[in-house]
Structures are given as C-alpha cells and as structure tokens.
Protein backbone atom coordinates (compact mmCIF):
# COMPACT_ATOMS: atom_id res chain seq x y z
CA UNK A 1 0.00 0.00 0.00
CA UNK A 2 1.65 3.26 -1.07
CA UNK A 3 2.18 5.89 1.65
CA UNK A 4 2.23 3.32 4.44
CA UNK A 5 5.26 1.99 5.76
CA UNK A 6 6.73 0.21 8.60
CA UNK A 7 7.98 1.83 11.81
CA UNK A 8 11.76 2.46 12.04
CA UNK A 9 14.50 2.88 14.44
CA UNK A 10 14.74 5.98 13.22
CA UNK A 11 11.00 6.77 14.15
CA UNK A 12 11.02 5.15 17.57
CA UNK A 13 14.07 7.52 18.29
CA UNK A 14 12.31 10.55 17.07
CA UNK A 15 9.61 9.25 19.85
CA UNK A 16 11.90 8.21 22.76
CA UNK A 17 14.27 11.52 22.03
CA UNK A 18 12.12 14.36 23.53
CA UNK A 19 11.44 12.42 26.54
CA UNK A 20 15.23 11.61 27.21
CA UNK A 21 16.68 15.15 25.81
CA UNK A 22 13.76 16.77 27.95
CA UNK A 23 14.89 19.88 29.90
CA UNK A 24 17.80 19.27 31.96
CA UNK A 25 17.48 15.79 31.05
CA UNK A 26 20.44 13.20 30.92
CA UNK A 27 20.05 13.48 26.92
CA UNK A 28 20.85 17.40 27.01
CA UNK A 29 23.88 16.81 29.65
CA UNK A 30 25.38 14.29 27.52
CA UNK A 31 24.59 16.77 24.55
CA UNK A 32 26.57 19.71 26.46
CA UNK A 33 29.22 17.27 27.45
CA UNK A 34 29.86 16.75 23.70
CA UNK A 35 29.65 20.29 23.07
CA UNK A 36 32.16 20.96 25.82
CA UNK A 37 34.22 17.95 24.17
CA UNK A 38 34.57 20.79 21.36
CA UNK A 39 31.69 18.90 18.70
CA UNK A 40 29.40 20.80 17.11
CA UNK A 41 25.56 21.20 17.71
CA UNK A 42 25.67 18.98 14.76
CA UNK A 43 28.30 16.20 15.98
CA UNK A 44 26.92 16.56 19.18
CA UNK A 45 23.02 15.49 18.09
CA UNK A 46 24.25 12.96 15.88
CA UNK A 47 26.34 11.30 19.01
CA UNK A 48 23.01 11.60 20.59
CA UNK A 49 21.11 10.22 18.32
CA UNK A 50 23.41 7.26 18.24
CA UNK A 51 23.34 6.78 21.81
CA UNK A 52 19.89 6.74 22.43
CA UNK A 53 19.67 3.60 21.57
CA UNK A 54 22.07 2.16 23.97
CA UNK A 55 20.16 3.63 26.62
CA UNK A 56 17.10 2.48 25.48
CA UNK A 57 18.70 -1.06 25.38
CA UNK A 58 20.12 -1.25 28.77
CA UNK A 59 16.68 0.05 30.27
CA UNK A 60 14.69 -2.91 28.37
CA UNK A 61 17.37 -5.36 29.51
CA UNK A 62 17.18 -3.63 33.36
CA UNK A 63 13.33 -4.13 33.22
CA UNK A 64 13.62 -7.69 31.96
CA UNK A 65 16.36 -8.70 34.53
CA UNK A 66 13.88 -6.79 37.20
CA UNK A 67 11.15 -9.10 35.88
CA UNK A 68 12.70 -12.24 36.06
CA UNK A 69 14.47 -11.85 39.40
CA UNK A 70 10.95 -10.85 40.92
CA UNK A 71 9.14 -13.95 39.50
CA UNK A 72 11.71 -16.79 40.67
C-alpha cells in the first residue's frame, strides 16, 4: 500500500528523544558534554542520536532482569 510503511529505528528515536533530551534531562547533559568535548551542535546530536539507543537497550534489559528476578 503506497504511503504506508513500517515503523523504524529511526521513528522510535524521534519518539523516545524528547522524553530523554527533555529539559535538563540526561540526553541534554550528555549533549553539552559533547559540546564541551569541542563537537558541534551537529556532531553533538548525531552522538546523541546514536546513543539513544544504547540507553534504550540497557533500560529494556534492566526491566527484563527486574522481571525475572521478581518472579523466581
């Protein structure tokens, strides 16, 4: 079917991002870190955007570990 298309990574990141870059929000420290680093805005968005998902990883692997040490 033209104009419908399956969800991304790219889309769940455009999601997850404004909750995690939120003001004074560990995204925008680690955005201002790189910026201090001497990046970019640019450099520093696009280390952002490729670390979001590494954060969103280890919080779906923290919730599953939670979950299975709280059923055994």
């Amino acid at each position: 079917m033209k104009g419908i298309r399956p969800a991304t990574a790219t889309d769940s990141c455009r999601r997850v991002r404004p909750e995690i870059f939120g003001d004074g929000g560990r995204g925008q420290e680690y955005y201002l870190r790189k910026i201090a680093e001497g990046k970019t805005p640019a450099e520093a968005r696009r280390a952002l955007k490729r670390h979001l998902p590494d954060v969103v990883c280890r919080a779906l692997k923290r919730d599953r570990h939670k979950a299975h040490t709280t059923v055994a």
